[in-house]
Structure formats: C-alpha cells, structure tokens
mmCIF file of C-alpha atoms in Angstrom:
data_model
loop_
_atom_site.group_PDB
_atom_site.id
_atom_site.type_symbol
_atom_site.label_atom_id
_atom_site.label_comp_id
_atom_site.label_asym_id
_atom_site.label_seq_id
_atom_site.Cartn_x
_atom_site.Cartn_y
_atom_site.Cartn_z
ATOM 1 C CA UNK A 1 42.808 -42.289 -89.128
ATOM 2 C CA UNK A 2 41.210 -44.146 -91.720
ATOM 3 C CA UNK A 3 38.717 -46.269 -90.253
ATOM 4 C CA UNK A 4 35.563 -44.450 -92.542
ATOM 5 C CA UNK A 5 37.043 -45.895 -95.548
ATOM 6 C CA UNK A 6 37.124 -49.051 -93.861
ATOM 7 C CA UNK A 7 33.633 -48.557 -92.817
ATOM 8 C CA UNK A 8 32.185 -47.472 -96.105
ATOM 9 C CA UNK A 9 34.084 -50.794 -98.084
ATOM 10 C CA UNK A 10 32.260 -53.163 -95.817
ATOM 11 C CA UNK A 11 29.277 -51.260 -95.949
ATOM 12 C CA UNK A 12 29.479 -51.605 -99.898
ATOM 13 C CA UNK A 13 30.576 -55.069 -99.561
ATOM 14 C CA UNK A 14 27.831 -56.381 -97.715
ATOM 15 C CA UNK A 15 24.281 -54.305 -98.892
ATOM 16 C CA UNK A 16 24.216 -56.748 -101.414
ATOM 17 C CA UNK A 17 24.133 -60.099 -99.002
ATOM 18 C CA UNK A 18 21.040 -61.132 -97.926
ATOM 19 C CA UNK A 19 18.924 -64.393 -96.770
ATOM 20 C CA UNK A 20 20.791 -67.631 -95.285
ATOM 21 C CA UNK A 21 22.935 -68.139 -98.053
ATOM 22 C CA UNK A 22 25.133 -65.159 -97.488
ATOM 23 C CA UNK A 23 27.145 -66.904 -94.704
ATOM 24 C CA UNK A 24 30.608 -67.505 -96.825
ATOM 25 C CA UNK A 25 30.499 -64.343 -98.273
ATOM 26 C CA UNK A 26 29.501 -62.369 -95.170
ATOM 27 C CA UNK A 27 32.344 -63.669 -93.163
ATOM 28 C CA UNK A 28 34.977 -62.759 -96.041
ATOM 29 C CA UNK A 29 33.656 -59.215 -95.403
ATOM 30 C CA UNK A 30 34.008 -59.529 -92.180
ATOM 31 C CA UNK A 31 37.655 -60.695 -92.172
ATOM 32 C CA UNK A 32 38.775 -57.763 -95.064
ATOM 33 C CA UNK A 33 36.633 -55.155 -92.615
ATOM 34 C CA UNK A 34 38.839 -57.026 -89.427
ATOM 35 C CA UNK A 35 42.262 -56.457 -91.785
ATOM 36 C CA UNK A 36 41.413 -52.773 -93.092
ATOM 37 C CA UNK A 37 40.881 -52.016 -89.138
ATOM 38 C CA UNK A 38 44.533 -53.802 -87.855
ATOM 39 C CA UNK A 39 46.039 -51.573 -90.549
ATOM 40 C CA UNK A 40 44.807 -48.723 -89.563
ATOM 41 C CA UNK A 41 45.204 -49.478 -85.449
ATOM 42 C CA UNK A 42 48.099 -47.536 -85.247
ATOM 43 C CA UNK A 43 46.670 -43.850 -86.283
ATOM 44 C CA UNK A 44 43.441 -44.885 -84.868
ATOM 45 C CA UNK A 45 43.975 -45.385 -80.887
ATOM 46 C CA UNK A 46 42.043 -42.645 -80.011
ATOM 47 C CA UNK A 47 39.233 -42.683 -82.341
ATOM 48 C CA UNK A 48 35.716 -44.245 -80.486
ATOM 49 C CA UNK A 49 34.748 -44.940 -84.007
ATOM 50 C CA UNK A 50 37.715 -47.066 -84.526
ATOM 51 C CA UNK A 51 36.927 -48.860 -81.319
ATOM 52 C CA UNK A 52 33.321 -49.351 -81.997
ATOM 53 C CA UNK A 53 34.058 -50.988 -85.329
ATOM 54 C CA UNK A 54 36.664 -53.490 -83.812
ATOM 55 C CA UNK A 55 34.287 -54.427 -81.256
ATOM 56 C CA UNK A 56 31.251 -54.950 -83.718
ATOM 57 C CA UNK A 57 32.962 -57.157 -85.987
ATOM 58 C CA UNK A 58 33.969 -59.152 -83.280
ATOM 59 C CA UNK A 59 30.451 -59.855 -82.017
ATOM 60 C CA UNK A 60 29.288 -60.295 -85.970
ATOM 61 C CA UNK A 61 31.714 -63.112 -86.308
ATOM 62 C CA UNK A 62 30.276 -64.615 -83.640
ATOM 63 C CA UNK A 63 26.854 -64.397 -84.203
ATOM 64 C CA UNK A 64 27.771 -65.229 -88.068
ATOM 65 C CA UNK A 65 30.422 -68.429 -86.939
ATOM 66 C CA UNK A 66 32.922 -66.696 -88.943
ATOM 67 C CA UNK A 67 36.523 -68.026 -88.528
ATOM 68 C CA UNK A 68 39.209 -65.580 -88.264
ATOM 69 C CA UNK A 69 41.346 -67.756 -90.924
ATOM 70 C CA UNK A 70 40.427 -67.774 -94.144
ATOM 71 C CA UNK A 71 39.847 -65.640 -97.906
ATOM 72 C CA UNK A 72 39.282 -62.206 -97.426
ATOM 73 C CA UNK A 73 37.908 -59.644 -100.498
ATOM 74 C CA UNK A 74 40.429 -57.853 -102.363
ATOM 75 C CA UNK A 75 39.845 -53.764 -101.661
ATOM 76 C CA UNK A 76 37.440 -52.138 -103.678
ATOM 77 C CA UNK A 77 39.168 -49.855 -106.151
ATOM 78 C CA UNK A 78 38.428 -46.604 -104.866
ATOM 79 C CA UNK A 79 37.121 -43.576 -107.057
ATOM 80 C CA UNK A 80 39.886 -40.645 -108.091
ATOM 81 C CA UNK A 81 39.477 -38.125 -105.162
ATOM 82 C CA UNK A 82 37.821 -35.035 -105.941
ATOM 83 C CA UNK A 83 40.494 -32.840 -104.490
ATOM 84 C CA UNK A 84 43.849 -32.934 -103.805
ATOM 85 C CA UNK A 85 44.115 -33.703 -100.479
ATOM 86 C CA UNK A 86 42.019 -37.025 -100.561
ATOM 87 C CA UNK A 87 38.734 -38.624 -100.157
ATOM 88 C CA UNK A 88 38.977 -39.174 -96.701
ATOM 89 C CA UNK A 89 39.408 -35.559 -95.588
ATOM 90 C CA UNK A 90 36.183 -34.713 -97.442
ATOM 91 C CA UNK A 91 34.172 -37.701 -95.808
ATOM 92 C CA UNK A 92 35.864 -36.419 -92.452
ATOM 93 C CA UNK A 93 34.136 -33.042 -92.613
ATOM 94 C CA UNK A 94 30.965 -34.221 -93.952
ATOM 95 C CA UNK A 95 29.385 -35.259 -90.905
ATOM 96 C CA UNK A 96 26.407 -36.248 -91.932
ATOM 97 C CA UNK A 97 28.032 -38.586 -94.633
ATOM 98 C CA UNK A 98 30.780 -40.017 -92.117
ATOM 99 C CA UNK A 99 27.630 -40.943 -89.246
ATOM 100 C CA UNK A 100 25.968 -42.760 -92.250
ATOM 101 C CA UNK A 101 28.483 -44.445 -92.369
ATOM 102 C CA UNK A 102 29.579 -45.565 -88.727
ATOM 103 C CA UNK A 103 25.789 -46.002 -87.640
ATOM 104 C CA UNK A 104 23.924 -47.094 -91.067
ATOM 105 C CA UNK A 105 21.284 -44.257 -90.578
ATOM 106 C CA UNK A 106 21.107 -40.753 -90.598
ATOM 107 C CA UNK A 107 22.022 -38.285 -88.016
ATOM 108 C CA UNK A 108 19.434 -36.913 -85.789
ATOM 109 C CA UNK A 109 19.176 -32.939 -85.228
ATOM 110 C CA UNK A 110 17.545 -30.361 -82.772
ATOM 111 C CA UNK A 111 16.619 -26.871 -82.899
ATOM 112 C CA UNK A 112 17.005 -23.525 -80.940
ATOM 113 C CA UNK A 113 16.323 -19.769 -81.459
ATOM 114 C CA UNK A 114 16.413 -16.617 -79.798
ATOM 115 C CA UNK A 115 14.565 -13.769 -80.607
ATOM 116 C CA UNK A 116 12.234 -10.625 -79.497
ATOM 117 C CA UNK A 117 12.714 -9.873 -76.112
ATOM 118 C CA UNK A 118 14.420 -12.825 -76.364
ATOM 119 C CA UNK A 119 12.216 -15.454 -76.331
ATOM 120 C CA UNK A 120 13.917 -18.653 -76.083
ATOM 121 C CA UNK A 121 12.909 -22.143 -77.856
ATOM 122 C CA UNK A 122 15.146 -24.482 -75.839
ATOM 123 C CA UNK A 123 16.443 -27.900 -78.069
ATOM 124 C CA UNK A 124 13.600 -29.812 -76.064
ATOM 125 C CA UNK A 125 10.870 -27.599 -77.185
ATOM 126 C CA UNK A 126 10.992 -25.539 -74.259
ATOM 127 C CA UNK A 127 9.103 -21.906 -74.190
ATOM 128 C CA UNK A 128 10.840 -18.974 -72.416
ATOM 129 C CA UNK A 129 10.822 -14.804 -72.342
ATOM 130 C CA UNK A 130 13.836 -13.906 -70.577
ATOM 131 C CA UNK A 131 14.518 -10.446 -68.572
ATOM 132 C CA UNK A 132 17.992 -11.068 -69.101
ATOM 133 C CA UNK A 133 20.818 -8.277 -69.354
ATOM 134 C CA UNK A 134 24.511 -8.138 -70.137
ATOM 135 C CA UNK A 135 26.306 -11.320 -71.507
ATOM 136 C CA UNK A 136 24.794 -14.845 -71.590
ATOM 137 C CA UNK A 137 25.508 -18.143 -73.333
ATOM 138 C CA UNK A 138 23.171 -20.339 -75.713
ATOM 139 C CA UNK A 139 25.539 -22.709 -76.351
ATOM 140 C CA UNK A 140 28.749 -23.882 -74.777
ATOM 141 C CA UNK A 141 30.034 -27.185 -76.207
ATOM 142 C CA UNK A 142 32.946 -29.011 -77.704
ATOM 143 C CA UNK A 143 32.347 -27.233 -80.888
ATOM 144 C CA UNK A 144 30.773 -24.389 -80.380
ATOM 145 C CA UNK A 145 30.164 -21.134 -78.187
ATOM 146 C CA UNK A 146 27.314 -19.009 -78.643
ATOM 147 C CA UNK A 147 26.721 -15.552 -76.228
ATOM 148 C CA UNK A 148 24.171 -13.495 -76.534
ATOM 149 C CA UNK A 149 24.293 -9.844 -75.039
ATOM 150 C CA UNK A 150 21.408 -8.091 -73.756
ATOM 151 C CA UNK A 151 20.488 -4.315 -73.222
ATOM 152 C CA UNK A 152 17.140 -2.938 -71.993
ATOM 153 C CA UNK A 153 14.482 -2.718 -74.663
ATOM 154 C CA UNK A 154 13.402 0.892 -73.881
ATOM 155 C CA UNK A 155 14.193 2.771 -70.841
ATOM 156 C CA UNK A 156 12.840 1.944 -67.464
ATOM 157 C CA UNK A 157 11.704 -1.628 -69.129
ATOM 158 C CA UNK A 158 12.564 -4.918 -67.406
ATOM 159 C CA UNK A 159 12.471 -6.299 -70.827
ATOM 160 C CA UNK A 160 15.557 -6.663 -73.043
ATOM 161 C CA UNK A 161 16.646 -7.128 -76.593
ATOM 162 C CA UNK A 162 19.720 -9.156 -77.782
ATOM 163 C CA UNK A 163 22.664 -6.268 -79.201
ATOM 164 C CA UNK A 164 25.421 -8.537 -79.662
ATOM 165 C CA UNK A 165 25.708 -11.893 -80.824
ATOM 166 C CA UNK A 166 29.272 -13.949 -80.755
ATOM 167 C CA UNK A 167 29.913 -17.163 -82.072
ATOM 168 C CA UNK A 168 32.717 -19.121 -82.430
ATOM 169 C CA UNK A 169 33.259 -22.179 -84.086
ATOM 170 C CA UNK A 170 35.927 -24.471 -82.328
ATOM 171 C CA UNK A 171 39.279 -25.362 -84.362
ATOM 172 C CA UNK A 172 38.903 -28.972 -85.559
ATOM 173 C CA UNK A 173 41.759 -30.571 -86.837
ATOM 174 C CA UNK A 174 41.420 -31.539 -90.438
ATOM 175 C CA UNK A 175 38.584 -29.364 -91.030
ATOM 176 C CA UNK A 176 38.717 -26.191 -89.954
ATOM 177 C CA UNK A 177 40.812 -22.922 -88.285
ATOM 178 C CA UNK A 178 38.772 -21.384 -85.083
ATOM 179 C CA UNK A 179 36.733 -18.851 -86.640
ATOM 180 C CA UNK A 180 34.574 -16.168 -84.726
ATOM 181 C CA UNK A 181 32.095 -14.171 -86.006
ATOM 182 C CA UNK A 182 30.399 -11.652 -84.602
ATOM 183 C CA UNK A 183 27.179 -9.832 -85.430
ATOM 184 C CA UNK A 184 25.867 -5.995 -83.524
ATOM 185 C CA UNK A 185 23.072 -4.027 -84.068
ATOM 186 C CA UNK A 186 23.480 -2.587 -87.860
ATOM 187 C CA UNK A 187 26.270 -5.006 -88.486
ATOM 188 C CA UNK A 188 25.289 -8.405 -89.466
ATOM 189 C CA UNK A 189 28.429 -8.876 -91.887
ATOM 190 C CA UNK A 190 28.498 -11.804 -94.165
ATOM 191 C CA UNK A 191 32.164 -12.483 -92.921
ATOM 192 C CA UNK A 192 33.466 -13.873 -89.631
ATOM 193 C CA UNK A 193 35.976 -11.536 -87.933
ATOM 194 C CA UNK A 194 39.154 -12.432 -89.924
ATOM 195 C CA UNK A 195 37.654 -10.800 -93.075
ATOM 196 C CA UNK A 196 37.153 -14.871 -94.475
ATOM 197 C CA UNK A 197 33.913 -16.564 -95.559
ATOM 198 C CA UNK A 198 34.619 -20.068 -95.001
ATOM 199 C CA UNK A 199 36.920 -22.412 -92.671
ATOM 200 C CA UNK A 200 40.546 -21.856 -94.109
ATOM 201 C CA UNK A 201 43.062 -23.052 -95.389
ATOM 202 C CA UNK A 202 42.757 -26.956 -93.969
ATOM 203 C CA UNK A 203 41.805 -29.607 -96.441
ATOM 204 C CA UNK A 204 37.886 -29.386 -95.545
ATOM 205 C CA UNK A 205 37.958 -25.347 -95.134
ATOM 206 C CA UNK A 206 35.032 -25.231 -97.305
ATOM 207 C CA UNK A 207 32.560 -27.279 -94.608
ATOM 208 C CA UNK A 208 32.485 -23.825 -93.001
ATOM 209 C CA UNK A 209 30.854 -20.951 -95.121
ATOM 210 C CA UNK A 210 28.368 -17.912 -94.632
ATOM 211 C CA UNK A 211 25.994 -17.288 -97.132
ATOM 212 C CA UNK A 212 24.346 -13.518 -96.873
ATOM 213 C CA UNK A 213 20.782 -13.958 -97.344
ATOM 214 C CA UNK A 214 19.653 -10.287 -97.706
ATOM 215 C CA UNK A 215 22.338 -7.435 -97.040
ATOM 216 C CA UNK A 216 22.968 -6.552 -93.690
ATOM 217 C CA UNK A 217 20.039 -8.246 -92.110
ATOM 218 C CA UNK A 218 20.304 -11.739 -92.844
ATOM 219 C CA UNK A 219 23.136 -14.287 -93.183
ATOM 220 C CA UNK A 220 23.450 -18.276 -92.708
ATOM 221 C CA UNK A 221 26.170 -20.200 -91.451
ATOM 222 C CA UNK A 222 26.475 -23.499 -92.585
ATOM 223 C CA UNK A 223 28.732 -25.589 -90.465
ATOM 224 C CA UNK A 224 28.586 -29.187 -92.547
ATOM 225 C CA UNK A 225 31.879 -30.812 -90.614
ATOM 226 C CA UNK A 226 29.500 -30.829 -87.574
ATOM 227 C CA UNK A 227 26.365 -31.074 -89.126
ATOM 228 C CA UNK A 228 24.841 -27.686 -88.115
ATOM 229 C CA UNK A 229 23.351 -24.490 -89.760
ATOM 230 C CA UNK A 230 23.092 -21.230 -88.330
ATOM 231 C CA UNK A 231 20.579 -18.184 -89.254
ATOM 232 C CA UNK A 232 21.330 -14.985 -87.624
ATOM 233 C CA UNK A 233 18.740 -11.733 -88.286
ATOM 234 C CA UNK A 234 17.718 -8.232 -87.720
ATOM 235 C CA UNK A 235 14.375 -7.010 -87.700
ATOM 236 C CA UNK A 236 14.112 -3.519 -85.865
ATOM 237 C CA UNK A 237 16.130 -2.980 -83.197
ATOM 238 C CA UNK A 238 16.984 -6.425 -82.216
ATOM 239 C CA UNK A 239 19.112 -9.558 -83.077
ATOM 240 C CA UNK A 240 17.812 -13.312 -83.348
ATOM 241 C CA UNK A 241 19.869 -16.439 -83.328
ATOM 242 C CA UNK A 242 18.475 -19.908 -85.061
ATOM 243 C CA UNK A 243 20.270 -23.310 -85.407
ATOM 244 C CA UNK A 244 19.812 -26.785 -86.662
ATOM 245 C CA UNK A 245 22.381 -28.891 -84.684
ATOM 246 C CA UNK A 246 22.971 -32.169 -84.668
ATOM 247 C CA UNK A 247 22.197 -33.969 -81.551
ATOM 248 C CA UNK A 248 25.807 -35.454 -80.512
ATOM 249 C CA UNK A 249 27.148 -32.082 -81.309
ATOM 250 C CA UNK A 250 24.161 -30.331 -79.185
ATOM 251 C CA UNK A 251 25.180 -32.973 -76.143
ATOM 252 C CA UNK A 252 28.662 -32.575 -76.776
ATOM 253 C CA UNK A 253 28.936 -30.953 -73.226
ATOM 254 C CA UNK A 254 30.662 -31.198 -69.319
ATOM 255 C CA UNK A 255 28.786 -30.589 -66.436
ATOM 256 C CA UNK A 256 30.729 -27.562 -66.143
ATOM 257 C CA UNK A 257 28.946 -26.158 -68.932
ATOM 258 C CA UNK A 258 25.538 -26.233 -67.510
ATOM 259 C CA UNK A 259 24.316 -22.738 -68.253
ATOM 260 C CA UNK A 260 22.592 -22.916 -71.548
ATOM 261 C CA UNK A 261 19.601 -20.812 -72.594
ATOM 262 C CA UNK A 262 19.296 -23.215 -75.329
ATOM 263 C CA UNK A 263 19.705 -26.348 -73.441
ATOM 264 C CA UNK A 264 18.029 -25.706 -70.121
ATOM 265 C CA UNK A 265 16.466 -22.190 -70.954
ATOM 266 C CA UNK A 266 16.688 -18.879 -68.715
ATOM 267 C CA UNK A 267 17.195 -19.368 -64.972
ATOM 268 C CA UNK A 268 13.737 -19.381 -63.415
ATOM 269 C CA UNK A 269 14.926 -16.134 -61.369
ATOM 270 C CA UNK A 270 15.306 -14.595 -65.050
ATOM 271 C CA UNK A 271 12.032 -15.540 -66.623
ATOM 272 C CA UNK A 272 8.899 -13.452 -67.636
ATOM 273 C CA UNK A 273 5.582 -13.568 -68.189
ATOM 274 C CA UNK A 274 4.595 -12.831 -71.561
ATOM 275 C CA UNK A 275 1.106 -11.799 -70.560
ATOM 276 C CA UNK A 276 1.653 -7.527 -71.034
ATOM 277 C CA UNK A 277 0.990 -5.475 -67.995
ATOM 278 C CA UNK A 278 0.172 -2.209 -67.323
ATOM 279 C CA UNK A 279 0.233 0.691 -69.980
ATOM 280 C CA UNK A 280 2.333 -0.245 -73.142
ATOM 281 C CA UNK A 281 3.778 1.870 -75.897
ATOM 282 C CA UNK A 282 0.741 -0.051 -77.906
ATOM 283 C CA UNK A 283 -2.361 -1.294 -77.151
ATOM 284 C CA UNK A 284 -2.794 -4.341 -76.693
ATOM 285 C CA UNK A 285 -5.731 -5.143 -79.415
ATOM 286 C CA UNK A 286 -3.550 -2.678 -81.783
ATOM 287 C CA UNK A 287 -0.930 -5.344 -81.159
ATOM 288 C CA UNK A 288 -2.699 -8.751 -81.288
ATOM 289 C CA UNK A 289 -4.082 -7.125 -84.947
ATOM 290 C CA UNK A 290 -0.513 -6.409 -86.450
ATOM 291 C CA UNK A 291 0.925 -9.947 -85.089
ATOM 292 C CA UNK A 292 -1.595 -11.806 -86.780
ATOM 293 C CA UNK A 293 -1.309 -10.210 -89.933
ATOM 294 C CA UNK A 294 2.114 -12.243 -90.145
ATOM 295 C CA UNK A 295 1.155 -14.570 -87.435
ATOM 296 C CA UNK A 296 -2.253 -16.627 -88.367
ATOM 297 C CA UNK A 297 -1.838 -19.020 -86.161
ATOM 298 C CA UNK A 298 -1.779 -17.454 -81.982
ATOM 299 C CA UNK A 299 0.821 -20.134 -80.605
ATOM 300 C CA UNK A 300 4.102 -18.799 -78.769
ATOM 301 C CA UNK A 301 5.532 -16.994 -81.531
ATOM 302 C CA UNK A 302 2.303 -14.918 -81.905
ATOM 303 C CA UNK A 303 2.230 -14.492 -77.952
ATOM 304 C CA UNK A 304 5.997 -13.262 -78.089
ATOM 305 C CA UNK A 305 4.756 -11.094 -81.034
ATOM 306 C CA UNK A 306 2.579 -9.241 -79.129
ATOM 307 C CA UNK A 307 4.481 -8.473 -75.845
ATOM 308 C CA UNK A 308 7.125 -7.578 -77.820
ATOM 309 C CA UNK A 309 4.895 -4.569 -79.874
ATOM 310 C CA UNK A 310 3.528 -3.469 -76.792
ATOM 311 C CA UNK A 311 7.038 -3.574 -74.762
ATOM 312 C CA UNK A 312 8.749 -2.097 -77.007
ATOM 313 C CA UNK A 313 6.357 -0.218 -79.382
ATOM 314 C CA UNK A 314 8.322 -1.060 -82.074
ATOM 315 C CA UNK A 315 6.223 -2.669 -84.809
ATOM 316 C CA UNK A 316 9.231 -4.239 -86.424
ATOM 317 C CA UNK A 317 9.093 -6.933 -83.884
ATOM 318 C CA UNK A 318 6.427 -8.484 -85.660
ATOM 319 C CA UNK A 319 9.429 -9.399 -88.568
ATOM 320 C CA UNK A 320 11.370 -10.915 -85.784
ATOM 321 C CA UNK A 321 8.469 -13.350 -84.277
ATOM 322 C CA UNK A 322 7.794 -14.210 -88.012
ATOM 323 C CA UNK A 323 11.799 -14.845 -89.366
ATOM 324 C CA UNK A 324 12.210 -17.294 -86.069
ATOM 325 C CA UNK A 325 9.212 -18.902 -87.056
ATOM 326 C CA UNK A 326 10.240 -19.458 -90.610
ATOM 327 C CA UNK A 327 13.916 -20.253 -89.468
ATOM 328 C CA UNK A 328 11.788 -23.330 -87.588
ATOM 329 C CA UNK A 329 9.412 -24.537 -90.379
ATOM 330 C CA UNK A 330 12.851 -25.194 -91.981
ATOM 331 C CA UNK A 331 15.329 -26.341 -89.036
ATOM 332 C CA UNK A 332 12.681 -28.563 -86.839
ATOM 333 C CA UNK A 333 13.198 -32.167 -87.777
ATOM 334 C CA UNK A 334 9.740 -32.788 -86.798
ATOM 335 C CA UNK A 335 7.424 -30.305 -88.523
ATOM 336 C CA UNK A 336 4.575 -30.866 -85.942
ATOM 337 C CA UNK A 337 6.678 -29.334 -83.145
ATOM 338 C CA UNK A 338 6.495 -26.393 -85.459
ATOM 339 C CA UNK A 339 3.726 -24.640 -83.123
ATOM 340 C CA UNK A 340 3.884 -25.155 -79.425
ATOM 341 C CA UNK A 341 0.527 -23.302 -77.440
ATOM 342 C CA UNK A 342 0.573 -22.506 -74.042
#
C-alpha cells in the first residue's frame, strides 16, 4: 500500500498555496491526491490511513467547490531511493516520518519506568512501589510485550526487586522479524535472543537496533518503525525498565489486556508504602544523606531512593533511583512532569 507517497505529493503540492487565490490550483491537488488514492485502492482496503485520506479529500473538495472533472498535476518526480528495496518501505518503518505525514504534525509520546523495589511511573504520571513477586506485565499491546519478574529483595522482606526482564517486539510485516530479548541479573546482553542486533532481514530491519551503552549494565533499544525507545539497566542487584512510546502505540490495546503496571500501575492489593518501617538494614538519616548526594531534589525518585537503601541495605540502589531519573529528563515529552512530589 502506497497511500504515504500519495500523502507526502499532496502535502508537497500544496505547502506552497496560500490566501484566496489558491482555489484553481488547490483543487488540481486535490484531484491528482483523489487519482494517486483510486490507484492505489486495490492494495489499500485495509489500511485506516487509506480510508482517512479518501474521506478527507472528499470533504476538502467540498469545502474548496472543487469539481471532480478537470486538470490534475503531473507526479512529482520522485528522488532515487536510498536502498534497494524502495522509498516507501523506509517511510513505512519510520513512524514518526509516515504520522507527519498522514496527520501534518508530529507524533505525541509517553513515558514509563520501573525500577528499585520497583517503583512504577505509570504513562499518566502515576507513582507506585509495588510488593509484587513472580511474573508481571508492563506492557501488553499490539506491538509489544513487556514482563517483569520479581524475587524478594532480601529474605523475610515484603519488598521485591525485578530479576528478569522479557521483551518482545511483535513481527510487523515490512519492517521487522519478532525479536525477543531478554535481560537477568548479570546479563544485560547487547543482543536480543537470536544472537542479532537489529530487526532482520525485511526491508526496514534496521528500524530495530540495540545500542550497548556501558558493558553489561546498560543497553538501549531503539524501536523507530513504532516510534519507541527502550533503556534497560543494572545498578546493584536489580533491573530497571524505561521507555519513550508513542501514544497510539502505548493505546494500541483490547480490554483483554487490562493488566498493565505501566498503564494502570500495581493492583491496589499489591501496593506499598514507601514510608520505611521498623528496623532497616540502614538508617534512615544514613539513607536520606546518600540519596541526596545523587538526588538534590526529594521528589519520588528520592523517596524510592531511600526505602530502597534501607530495604535492602544495598547502597547501589541509589544508581538505580538516579539512571530512571535520567532515563526521564530524556524520554518525558514534557520536561516539567520531570519531578512529581507526593
């Protein structure tokens, strides 16, 4: 299916019209855009994009008294293809390019994280330390699954630590092969299970690729066919998930798929206080003093900080509150959410 590169011609055909004098011209570009769409009608049945387009030049030719007769633009020459399996395929598994063009704006995103005990950071800005153990999902969408596994933070705790962290990116036709990766305590490999670093062999393979940002402790996945980045860490003994997502991938979900830490957070029978109580492994003031060393500021991510040190008594925990708190200051699309206080 075609119907970006009819898209992006009328787009180019028209940012030049403007005032009351376009009306001839605007209504050529209308009737090429109405052609380039009945040619491609066939391989484009299913494609909402497709349908949007044939329904919106409809209502411009209305609003514009366009008649359907009548001199439409030759098609712009287009530029040699980068690769050799097209243009199209490329703008396919560029989402952020291809929603430019269907919509005429950018994409908006949303971010979630897991890490510490875990603390969760739901995509509405939602705050939550979970006591949850054995397998649970963060995301479960059209193009993506994300579990987390949990085991006890020290014994006799009720707080836990995520082990195990499995993702898999969804097979998407011209873009990329399902690929899983799959990160444990010790192993953060900067591969996904198949021994590969990017999507395959398709014609937009290389939308999907890991980049290892420090050996065996930090790698980022960069998923650009759906407009979404991934950091997963270690710091001590204890894994944390991060991601920038697009919002209509992030919503790209059934009701059946309702539990999602990072859509509707932990289950209110799972959640925690993050006020410590009783004797820690640390002090509390001992804590509070090495959090704030790489936590100025005492919102959430200081709060988690310090339960975490005092939990656990492992002062590593401190590089975990601070790596999901610079994984934000670069993922959030709004930088004020950065620090939530509570």
């Amino acid at each position: 299916c075609k119907i970006l590169r009819c898209n992006s011609e009328y787009v180019a055909a028209t940012l030049h019209l403007r005032g009351p004098g376009r009306g001839a011209a605007f209504c050529t570009a209308l009737r090429s855009y109405s052609l380039c769409t009945r040619r491609t009608a066939r391989t484009c049945r299913g494609d909402l994009a497709f349908h949007s387009a044939v329904h919106g030049i409809e209502d411009l030719m209305i609003q514009n008294n366009c008649s359907k007769e009548g001199p439409t633009a030759p098609p712009r020459p287009r530029p040699p293809a980068p690769n050799p399996q097209g243009f199209e395929s490329l703008d396919i598994c560029d989402y952020e390019r291809s929603f430019l063009y269907k919509h005429g704006h950018p994409p908006g995103f949303q971010h979630c994280a897991a890490f510490g005990d875990p603390h969760i950071r739901t995509f509405h800005d939602d705050f939550h330390t979970c006591r949850v153990e054995g397998s649970w999902p963060l995301l479960d969408n059209d193009y993506l699954f994300v579990q987390a596994t949990s085991s006890p933070v020290a014994k006799g705790s009720n707080a836990t630590v995520t082990s195990k962290l499995t993702i898999i990116f969804k097979n998407m036709k011209e873009c990329i092969d399902q690929k899983v990766y799959q990160a444990e305590l010790d192993n953060v490999p900067a591969a996904f299970q198949d021994g590969s670093v990017n999507g395959g062999t398709r014609p937009g393979g290389s939308s999907l690729v890991i980049w290892e940002r420090s050996p065996g402790r930090h790698v980022e996945i960069r998923a650009n066919y759906i407009g979404t980045t991934i950091a997963v860490r270690q710091a001590g003994r204890q894994l944390s998930f991060s991601i920038r997502a697009a919002e209509e991938v992030a919503r790209a979900f059934t009701e059946e798929q309702d539990l999602q830490l990072c859509v509707g957070g932990c289950p209110h029978s799972q959640r925690m206080s993050r006020s410590p109580r009783g004797r820690g492994r640390v002090p509390a003031e001992t804590a509070r003093a090495l959090c704030r060393e790489m936590l100025p500021v005492e919102d959430v991510y200081f709060q988690s900080c310090v339960f975490d040190v005092v939990t656990s008594g492992d002062t590593n925990f401190t590089m975990a509150a601070h790596g999901a708190l610079e994984d934000a200051r670069l993922f959030l699309p709004d930088a004020e959410k950065l620090h939530i206080f509570q």
